[in-house]
Coordinates of C-alpha atoms in Angstrom, one line a residue:
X1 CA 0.0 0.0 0.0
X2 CA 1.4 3.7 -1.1
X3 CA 1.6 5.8 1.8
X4 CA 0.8 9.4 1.6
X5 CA 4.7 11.1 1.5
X6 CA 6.5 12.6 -1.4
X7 CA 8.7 9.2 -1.8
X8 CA 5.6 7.6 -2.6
X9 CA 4.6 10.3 -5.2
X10 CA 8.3 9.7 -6.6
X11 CA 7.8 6.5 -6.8
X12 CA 4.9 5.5 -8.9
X13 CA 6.0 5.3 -12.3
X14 CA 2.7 6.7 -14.3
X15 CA 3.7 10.0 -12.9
X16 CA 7.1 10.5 -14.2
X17 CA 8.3 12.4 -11.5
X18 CA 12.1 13.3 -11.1
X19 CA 13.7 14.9 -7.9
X20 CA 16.1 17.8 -8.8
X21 CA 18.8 17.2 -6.3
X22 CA 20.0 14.3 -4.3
X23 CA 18.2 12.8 -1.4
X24 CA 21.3 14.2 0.4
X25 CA 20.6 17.5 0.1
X26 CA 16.7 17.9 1.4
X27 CA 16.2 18.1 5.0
X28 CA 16.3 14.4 6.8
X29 CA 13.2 12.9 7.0
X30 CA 11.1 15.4 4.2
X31 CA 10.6 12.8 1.8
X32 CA 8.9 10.3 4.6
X33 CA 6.7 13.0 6.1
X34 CA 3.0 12.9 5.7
X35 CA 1.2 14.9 3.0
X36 CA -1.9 16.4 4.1
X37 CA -2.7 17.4 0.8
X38 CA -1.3 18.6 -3.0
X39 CA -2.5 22.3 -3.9
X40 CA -1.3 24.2 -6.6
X41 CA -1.1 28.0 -7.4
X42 CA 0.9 30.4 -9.3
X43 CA 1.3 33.5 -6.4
X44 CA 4.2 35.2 -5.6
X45 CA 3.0 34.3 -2.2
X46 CA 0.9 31.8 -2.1
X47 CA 1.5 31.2 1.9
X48 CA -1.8 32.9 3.6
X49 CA -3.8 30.7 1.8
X50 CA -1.6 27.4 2.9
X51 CA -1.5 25.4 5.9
X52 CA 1.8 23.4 7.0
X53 CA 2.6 19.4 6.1
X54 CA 1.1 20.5 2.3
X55 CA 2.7 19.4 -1.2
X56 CA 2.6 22.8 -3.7
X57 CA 2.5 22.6 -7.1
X58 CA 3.0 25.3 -9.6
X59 CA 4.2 26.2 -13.1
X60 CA 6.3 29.2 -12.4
X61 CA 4.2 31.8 -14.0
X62 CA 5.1 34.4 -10.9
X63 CA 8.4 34.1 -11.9
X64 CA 8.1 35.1 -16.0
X65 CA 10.3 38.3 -15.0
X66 CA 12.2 37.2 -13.0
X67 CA 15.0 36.2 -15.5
X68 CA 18.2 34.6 -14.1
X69 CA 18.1 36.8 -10.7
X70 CA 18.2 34.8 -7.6
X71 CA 16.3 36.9 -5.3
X72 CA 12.9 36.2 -6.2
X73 CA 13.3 32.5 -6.2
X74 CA 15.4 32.5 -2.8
X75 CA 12.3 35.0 -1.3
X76 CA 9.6 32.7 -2.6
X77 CA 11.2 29.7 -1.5
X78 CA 12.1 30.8 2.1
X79 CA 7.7 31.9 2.4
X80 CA 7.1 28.2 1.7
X81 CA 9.9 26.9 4.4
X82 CA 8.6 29.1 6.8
X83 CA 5.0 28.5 6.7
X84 CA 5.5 24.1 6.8
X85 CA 5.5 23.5 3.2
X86 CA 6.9 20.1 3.2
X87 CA 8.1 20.1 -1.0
X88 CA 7.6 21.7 -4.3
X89 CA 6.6 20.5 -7.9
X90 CA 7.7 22.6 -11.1
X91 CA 5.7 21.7 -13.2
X92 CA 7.6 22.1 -17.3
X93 CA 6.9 22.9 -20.4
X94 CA 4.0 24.7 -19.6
X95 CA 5.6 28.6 -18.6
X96 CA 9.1 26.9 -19.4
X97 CA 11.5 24.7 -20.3
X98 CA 13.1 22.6 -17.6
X99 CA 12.8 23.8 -13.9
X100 CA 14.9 26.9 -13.2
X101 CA 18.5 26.9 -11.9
X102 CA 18.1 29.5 -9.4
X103 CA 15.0 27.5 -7.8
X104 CA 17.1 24.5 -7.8
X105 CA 19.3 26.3 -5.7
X106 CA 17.2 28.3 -3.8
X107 CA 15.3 24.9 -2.7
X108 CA 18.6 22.6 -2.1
X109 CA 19.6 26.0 0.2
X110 CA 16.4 25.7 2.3
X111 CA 16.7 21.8 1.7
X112 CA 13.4 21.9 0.6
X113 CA 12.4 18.8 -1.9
X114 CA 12.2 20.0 -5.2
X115 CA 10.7 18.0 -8.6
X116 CA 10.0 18.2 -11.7
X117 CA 6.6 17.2 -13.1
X118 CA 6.6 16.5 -16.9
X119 CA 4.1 18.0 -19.5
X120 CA 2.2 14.8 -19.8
X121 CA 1.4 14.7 -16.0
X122 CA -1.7 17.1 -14.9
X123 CA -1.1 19.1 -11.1
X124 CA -5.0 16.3 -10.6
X125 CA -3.2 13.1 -11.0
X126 CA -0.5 13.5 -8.0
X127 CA -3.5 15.2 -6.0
X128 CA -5.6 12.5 -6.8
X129 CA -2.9 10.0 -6.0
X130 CA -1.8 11.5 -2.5
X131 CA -5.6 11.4 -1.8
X132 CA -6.0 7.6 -2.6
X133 CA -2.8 6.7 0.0
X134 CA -4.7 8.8 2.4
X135 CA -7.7 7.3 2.2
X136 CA -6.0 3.8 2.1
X137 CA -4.0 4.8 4.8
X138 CA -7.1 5.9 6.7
X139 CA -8.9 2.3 5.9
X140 CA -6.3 0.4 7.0
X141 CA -6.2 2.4 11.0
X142 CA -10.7 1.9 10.6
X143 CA -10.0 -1.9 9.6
X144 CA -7.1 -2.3 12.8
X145 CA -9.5 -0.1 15.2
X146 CA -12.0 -2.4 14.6
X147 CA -10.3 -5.4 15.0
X148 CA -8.5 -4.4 17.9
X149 CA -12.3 -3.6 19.6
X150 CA -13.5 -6.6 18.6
X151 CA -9.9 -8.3 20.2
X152 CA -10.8 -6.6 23.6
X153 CA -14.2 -7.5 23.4
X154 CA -13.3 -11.2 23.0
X155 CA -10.9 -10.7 25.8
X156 CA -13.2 -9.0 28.3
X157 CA -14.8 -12.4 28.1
X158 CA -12.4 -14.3 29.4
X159 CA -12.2 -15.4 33.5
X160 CA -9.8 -12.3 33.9
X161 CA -11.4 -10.2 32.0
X162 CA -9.9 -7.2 33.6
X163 CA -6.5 -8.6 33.0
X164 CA -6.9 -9.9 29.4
X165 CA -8.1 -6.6 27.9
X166 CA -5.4 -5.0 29.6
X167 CA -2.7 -7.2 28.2
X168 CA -4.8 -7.1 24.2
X169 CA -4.3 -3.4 24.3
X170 CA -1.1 -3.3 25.1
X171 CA -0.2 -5.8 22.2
X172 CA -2.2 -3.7 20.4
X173 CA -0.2 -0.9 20.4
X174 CA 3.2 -1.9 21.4
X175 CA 3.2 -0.5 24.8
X176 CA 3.4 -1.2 28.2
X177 CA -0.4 -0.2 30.0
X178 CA -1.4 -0.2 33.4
X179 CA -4.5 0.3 35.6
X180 CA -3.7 2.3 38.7
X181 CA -6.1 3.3 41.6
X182 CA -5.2 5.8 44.3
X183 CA -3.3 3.0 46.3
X184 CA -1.8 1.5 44.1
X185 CA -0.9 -0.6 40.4
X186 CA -3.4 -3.0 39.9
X187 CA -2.3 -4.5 36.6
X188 CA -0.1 -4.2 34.2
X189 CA 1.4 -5.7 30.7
X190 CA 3.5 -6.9 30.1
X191 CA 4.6 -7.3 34.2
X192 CA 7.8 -5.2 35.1
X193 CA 7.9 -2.9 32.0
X194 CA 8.5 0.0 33.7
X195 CA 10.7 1.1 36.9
X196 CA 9.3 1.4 40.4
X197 CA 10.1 4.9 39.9
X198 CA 8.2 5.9 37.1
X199 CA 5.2 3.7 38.8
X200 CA 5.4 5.7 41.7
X201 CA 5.1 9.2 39.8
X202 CA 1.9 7.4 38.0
X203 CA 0.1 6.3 41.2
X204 CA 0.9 10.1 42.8
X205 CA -0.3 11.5 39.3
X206 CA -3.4 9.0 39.0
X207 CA -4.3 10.0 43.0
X208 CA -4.4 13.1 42.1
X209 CA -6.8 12.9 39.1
X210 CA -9.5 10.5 41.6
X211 CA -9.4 13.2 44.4
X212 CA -10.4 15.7 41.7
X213 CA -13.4 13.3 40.6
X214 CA -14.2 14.2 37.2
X215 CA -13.6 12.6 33.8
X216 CA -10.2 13.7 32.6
X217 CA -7.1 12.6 30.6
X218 CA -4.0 13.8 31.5
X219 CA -0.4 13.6 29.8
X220 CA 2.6 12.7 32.1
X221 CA 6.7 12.7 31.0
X222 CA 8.9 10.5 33.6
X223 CA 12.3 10.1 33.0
X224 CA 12.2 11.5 29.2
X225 CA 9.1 8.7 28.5
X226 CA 5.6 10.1 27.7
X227 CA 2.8 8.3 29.4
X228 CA -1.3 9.1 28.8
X229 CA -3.7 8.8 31.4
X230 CA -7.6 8.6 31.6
X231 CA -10.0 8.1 34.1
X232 CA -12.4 5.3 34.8
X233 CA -15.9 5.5 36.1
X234 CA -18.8 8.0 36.3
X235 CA -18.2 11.7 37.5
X236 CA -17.6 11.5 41.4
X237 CA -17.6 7.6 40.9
X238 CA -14.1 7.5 39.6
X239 CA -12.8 3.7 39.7
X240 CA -9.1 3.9 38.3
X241 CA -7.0 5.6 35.9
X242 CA -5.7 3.5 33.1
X243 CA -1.8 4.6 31.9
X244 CA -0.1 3.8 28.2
X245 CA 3.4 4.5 27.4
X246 CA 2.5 6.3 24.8
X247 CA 2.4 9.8 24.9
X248 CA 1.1 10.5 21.1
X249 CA -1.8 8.6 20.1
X250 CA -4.1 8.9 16.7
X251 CA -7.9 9.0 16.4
X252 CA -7.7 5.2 15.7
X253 CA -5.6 4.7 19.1
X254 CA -7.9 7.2 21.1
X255 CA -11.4 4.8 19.9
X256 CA -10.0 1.5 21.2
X257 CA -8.6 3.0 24.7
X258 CA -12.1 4.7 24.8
X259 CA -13.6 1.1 24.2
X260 CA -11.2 -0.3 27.0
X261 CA -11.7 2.5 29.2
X262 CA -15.7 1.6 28.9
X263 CA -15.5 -2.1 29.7
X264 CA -13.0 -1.6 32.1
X265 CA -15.1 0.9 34.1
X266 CA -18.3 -1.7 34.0
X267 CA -15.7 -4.5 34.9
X268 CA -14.7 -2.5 37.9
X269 CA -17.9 -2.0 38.8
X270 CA -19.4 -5.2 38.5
X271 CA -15.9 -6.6 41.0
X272 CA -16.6 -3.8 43.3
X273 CA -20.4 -5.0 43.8
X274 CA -18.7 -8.3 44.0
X275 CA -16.5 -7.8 46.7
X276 CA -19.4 -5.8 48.6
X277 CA -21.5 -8.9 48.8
X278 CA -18.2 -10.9 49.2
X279 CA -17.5 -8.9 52.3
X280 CA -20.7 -9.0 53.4
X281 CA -20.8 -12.9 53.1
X282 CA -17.5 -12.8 55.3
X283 CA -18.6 -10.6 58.1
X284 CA -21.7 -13.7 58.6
X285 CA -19.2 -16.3 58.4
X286 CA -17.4 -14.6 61.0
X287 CA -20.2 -13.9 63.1
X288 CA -21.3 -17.3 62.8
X289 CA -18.1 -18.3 64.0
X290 CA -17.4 -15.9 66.8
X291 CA -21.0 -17.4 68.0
X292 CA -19.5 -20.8 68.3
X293 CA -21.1 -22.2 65.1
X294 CA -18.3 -23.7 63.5
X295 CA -20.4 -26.1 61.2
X296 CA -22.1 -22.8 59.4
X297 CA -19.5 -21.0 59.5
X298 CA -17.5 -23.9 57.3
X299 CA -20.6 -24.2 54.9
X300 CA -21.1 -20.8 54.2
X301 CA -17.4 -20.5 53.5
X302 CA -16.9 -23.6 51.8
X303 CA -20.3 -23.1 49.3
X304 CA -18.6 -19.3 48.6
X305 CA -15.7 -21.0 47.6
X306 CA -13.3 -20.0 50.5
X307 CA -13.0 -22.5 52.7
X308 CA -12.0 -21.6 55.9
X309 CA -8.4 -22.3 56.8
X310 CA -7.1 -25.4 58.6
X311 CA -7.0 -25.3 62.3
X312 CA -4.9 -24.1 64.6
X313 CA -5.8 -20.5 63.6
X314 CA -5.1 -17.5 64.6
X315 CA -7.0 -13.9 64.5
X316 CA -5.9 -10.6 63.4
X317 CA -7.4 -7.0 64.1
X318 CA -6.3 -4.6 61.9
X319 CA -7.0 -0.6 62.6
X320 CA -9.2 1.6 60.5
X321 CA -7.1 2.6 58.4
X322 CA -6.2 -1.0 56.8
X323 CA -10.5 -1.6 57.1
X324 CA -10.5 1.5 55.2
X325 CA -7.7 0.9 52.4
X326 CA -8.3 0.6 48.9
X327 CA -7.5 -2.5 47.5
X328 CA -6.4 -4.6 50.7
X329 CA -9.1 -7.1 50.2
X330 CA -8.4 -7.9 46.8
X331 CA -4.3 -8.1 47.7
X332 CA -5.7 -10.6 50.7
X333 CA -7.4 -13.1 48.1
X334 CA -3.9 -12.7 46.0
X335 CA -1.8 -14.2 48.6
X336 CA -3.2 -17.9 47.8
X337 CA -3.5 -19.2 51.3
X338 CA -7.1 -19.6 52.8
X339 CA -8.0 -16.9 54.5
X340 CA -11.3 -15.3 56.0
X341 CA -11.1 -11.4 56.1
X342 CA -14.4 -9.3 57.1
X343 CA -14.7 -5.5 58.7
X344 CA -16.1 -5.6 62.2
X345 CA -16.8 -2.8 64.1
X346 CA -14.9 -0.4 62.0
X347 CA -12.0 -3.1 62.2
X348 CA -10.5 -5.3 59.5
X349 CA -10.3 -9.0 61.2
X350 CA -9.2 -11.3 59.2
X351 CA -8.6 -15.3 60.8
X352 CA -5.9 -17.4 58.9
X353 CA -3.8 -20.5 59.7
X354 CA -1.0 -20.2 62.3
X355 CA 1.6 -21.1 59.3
X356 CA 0.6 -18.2 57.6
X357 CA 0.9 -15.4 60.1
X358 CA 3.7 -14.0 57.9
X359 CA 0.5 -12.5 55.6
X360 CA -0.2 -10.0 58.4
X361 CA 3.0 -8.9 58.8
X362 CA 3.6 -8.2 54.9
X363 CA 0.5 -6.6 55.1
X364 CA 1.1 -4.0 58.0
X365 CA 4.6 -3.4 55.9
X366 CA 2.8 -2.8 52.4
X367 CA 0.1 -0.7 53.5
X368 CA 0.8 1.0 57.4
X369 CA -1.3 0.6 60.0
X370 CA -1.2 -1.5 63.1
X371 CA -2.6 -4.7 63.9
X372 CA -3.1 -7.5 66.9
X373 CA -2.5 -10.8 66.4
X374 CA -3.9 -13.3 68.9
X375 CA -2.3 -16.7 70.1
X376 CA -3.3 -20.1 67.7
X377 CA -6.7 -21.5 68.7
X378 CA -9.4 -23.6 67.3
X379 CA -12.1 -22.9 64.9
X380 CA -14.4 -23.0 68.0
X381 CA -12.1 -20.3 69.9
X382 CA -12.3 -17.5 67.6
X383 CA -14.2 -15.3 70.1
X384 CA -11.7 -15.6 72.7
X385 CA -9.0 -15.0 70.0
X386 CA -10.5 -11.8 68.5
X387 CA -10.7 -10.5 72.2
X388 CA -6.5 -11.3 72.3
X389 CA -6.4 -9.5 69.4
X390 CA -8.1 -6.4 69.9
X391 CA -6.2 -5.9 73.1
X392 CA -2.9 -6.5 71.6
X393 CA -3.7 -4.3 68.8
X394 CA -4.6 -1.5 71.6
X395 CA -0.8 -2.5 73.6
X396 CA 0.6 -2.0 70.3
X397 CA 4.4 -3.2 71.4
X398 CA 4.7 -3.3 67.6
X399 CA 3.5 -2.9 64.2
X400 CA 1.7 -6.2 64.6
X401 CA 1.6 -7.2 68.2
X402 CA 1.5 -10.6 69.1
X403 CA -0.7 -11.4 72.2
X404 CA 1.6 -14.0 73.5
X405 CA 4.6 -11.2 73.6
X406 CA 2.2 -9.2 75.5
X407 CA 0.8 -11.9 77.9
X408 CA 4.4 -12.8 78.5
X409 CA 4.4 -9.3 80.4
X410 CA 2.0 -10.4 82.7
X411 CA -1.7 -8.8 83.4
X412 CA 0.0 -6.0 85.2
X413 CA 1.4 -4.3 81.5
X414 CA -2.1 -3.8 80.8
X415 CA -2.0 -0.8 83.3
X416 CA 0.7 0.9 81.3
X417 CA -2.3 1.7 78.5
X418 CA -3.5 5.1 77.8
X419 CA -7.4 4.1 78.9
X420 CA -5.8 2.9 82.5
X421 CA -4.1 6.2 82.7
X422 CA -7.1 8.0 82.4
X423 CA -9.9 5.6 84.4
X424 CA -7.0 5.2 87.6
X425 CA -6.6 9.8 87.5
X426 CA -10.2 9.4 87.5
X427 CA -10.4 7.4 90.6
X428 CA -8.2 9.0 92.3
X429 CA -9.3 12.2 91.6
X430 CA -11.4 12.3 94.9
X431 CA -7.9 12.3 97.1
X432 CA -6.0 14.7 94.5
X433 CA -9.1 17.2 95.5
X434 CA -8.7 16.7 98.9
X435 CA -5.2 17.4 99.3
X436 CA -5.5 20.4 96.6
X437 CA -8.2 22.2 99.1
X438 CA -6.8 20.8 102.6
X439 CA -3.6 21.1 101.9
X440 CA -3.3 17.5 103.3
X441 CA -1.2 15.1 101.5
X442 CA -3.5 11.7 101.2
X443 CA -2.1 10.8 97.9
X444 CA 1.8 10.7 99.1
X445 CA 0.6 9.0 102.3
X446 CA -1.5 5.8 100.5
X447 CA 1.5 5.8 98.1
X448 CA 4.4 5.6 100.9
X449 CA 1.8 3.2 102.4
X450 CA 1.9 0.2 99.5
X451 CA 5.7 1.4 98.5
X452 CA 6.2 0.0 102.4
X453 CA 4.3 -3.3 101.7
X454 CA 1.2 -1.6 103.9
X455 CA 3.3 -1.3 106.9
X456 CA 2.3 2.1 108.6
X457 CA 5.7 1.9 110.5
X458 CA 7.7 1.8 107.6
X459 CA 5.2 4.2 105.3
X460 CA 5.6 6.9 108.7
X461 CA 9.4 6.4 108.2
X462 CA 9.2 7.2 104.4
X463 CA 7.1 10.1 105.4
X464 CA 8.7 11.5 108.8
X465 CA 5.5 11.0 110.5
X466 CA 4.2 9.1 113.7
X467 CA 2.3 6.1 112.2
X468 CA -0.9 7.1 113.7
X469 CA -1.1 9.8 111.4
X470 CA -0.8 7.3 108.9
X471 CA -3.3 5.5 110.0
X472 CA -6.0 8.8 109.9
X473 CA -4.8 9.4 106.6
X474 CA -5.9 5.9 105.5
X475 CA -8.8 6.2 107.2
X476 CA -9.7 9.1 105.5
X477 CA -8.7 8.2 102.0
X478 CA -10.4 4.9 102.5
X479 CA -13.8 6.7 102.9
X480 CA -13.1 9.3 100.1
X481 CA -12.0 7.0 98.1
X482 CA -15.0 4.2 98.8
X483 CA -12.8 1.4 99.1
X484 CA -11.7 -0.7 102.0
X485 CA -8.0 -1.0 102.6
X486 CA -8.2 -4.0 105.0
X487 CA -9.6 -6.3 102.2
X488 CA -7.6 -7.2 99.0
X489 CA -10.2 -6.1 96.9
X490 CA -9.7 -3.4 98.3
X491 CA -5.9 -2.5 98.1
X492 CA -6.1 -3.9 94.7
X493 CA -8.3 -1.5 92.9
X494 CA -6.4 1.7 94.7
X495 CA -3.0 0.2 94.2
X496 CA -4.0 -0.5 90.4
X497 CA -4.9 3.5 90.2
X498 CA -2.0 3.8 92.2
X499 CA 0.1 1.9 89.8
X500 CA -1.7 2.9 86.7
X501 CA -1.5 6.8 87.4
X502 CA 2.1 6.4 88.1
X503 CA 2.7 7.2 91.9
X504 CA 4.2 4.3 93.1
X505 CA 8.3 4.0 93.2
X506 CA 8.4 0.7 94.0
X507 CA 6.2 -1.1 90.9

């Protein structure tokens, strides 16, 4: 198939064509560039009425005066360089013989293709011939346009339907293309074919164009490599942004992303309704489980076609911001282990094997957070094992904190929490108001007393007091306090406050 150039035009032999100077001396790449169109006209200046990547044709009637003077042919020649005239045809024997010398040169100056078009061939036949490898040219993108749609179509058929369009468009047109949202890369194709560095900048720049929430495209240069990016979804509904390395793309290009970007929108929406009833599916098999109904639990989970995982088994509670995370379901399926993951309570709890505790730890590294992880139980102990891990999550000794590292501490590291703090100042707050108003010093005087073991001798030492005014002081704070120091009950919730608050030296 001729393509629409002026080597084409040269080379078809029913137009007799001859270029005046060697291929050498016209500007590189002028011979291959694409004509728009072949116009002739006789003007001096011809240029207003012009546009750029245009063949001209003429027979040299502006120049009958000229004679052999070069000015003329160097100004006439240096209007059509300037305004994107890609090459000229002299046409002979019609004005005059041969093409002039001082065109010749004026055009192998401006290194402007110059030929000569013989008597025989009329200015139509190379219009009508550019227009034929246009409109061939323009048949053959329709014709690959359409089967590249009907290609994606085909694909979005398949299992992965997602994935397969992806990977058909990007063989399509010889480029690497991925699907971003604002988290992170979903797919691409072919896997690996750009940096982490340039799919960093495209998941900042493809964030950026979701928080905005409107339909866009969007061009993007990383490392000297032109990417374009378009939006997928409904105007404040935005899904993903889909990314080719390919800066420039034709009409024909721009018709099947628009096809891809269509499917791929419906595909994301149909997955996302999926995963809401999927998630909704897991938060009953949890509950039945957390209920003690292991034998529903296992049905419902084995007729979804995630079987609950082998026992010994452990929990995990993750904060809000994993439950709240795009994506972290769908990288949870990915990991190929069975695995049950639900939200609860604003948390993300997800129950897996004890061999395959690793998951939570990758998972707290890949996407923040902090999680708890409870010790390995039974199917029938996952209540008791969500309850370790919500309180290890709360500890937080870690990124992901393991309830045995926090039950090795003993019950008494529990009172190091924030919530202690503040329920044991409460408490206490009766004696602190005392003393504040009295001037009496009930707080330092229950303190000394269980720093001393509760022996009022060795408490009146600490303090530099007789131990009956110890013993008042107990007395008193006993009955502001509404707690009886002579039982262990009693001691035990003031020297938790004690404890918890901070006030004690010797714990």
């Amino acid at each position: 198939m001729a393509s629409p150039t002026i080597r084409a035009l040269l080379a078809r032999p029913e137009l007799h064509l001859r270029l005046t100077a060697p291929e050498d001396d016209v500007a590189p790449g002028a011979l291959d560039a694409t004509v728009r169109w072949v116009h002739s006209s006789d003007l001096a200046d011809p240029t207003p009425f012009l546009a750029g990547g245009m063949v001209l044709l003429t027979t040299g009637t502006q120049f009958r005066d000229a004679g052999d003077d070069p000015k003329p042919y160097a100004a006439y020649v240096r209007r059509l360089a300037r305004s994107g005239m890609l090459g000229l045809g002299f046409g002979t024997e019609v004005v005059r013989n041969g093409v002039p010398e001082a065109l010749i040169d004026a055009c192998r100056e401006a290194r402007l293709p110059l030929w000569e078009v013989p008597y025989d061939t009329p200015f139509i036949a190379l219009a009508r011939a550019n227009a034929e490898a246009l409109a061939a040219v323009a048949y053959e993108r329709r014709t690959w346009a359409l089967d590249a749609q009907r290609a994606v179509a085909v694909a979005a058929l398949r299992p992965d339907g997602l994935r397969s369009m992806l990977a058909e468009l990007s063989r399509r047109l010889g480029a690497w293309v991925g699907l971003l949202d604002g988290d992170a890369l979903l797919h691409e194709h072919p896997g690996g074919g750009i940096d982490a560095a340039s799919v960093e900048a495209l998941r900042q720049h493809a964030a950026g164009m979701l928080v905005r929430g409107v339909q866009s495209t969007s061009g993007l240069e990383v490392e000297g490599h032109g990417y374009h990016l378009q939006t997928l979804g409904q105007r404040g509904r935005l899904r993903a942004v889909l990314a080719i390395a390919q800066a420039d793309l034709d009409e024909q290009h721009r018709a099947v992303v628009t096809t891809v970007v269509a499917m791929a929108a419906l595909a994301l929406e149909q997955r996302q309704d999926l995963e809401q009833a999927r998630d909704a599916l897991g938060a009953g098999v949890l509950a039945a489980l957390v209920r003690g109904d292991v034998a529903l639990a296992a049905d419902v989970a084995r007729a979804s076609g995630s079987p609950l995982p082998a026992a010994p088994v452990v929990v995990a509670v993750a904060d809000q911001r994993l439950a709240e995370a795009g994506g972290v379901g769908r990288w949870l399926d990915a990991r190929g282990v069975p695995l049950l993951h639900a939200t609860d309570h604003g948390d993300l709890v997800m129950v897996l094997a004890e061999e395959d505790a690793a998951v939570v730890d990758e998972l707290v590294l890949r996407h923040g957070g902090a999680a708890g992880l409870s010790g390995p139980v039974g199917l029938e102990g996952v209540a008791d094992a969500l309850g370790q891990a919500r309180t290890a999550r709360e500890r937080r000794l870690a990124p992901v904190t393991r309830f045995a590292d926090l039950s090795g501490a003993g019950v008494l590291a529990l009172l190091d929490s924030t919530e202690a703090r503040v329920v044991a100042q409460a408490a206490l707050d009766p004696l602190v108001a005392h003393d504040a108003r009295h001037g009496t010093d009930l707080v330092a005087t229950v303190a000394a007393w269980f720093d001393a073991d509760c022996a009022h001798d060795a408490a009146a030492r600490t303090l530099g007091v007789h131990r009956h005014t110890v013993r008042a002081r107990l007395t008193a704070a006993q009955e502001l306090l509404g707690q009886d120091l002579a039982t262990v009950a009693g001691r035990a919730q003031v020297w938790a406050a004690l404890r918890a608050a901070g006030l004690l030296t010797g714990a």
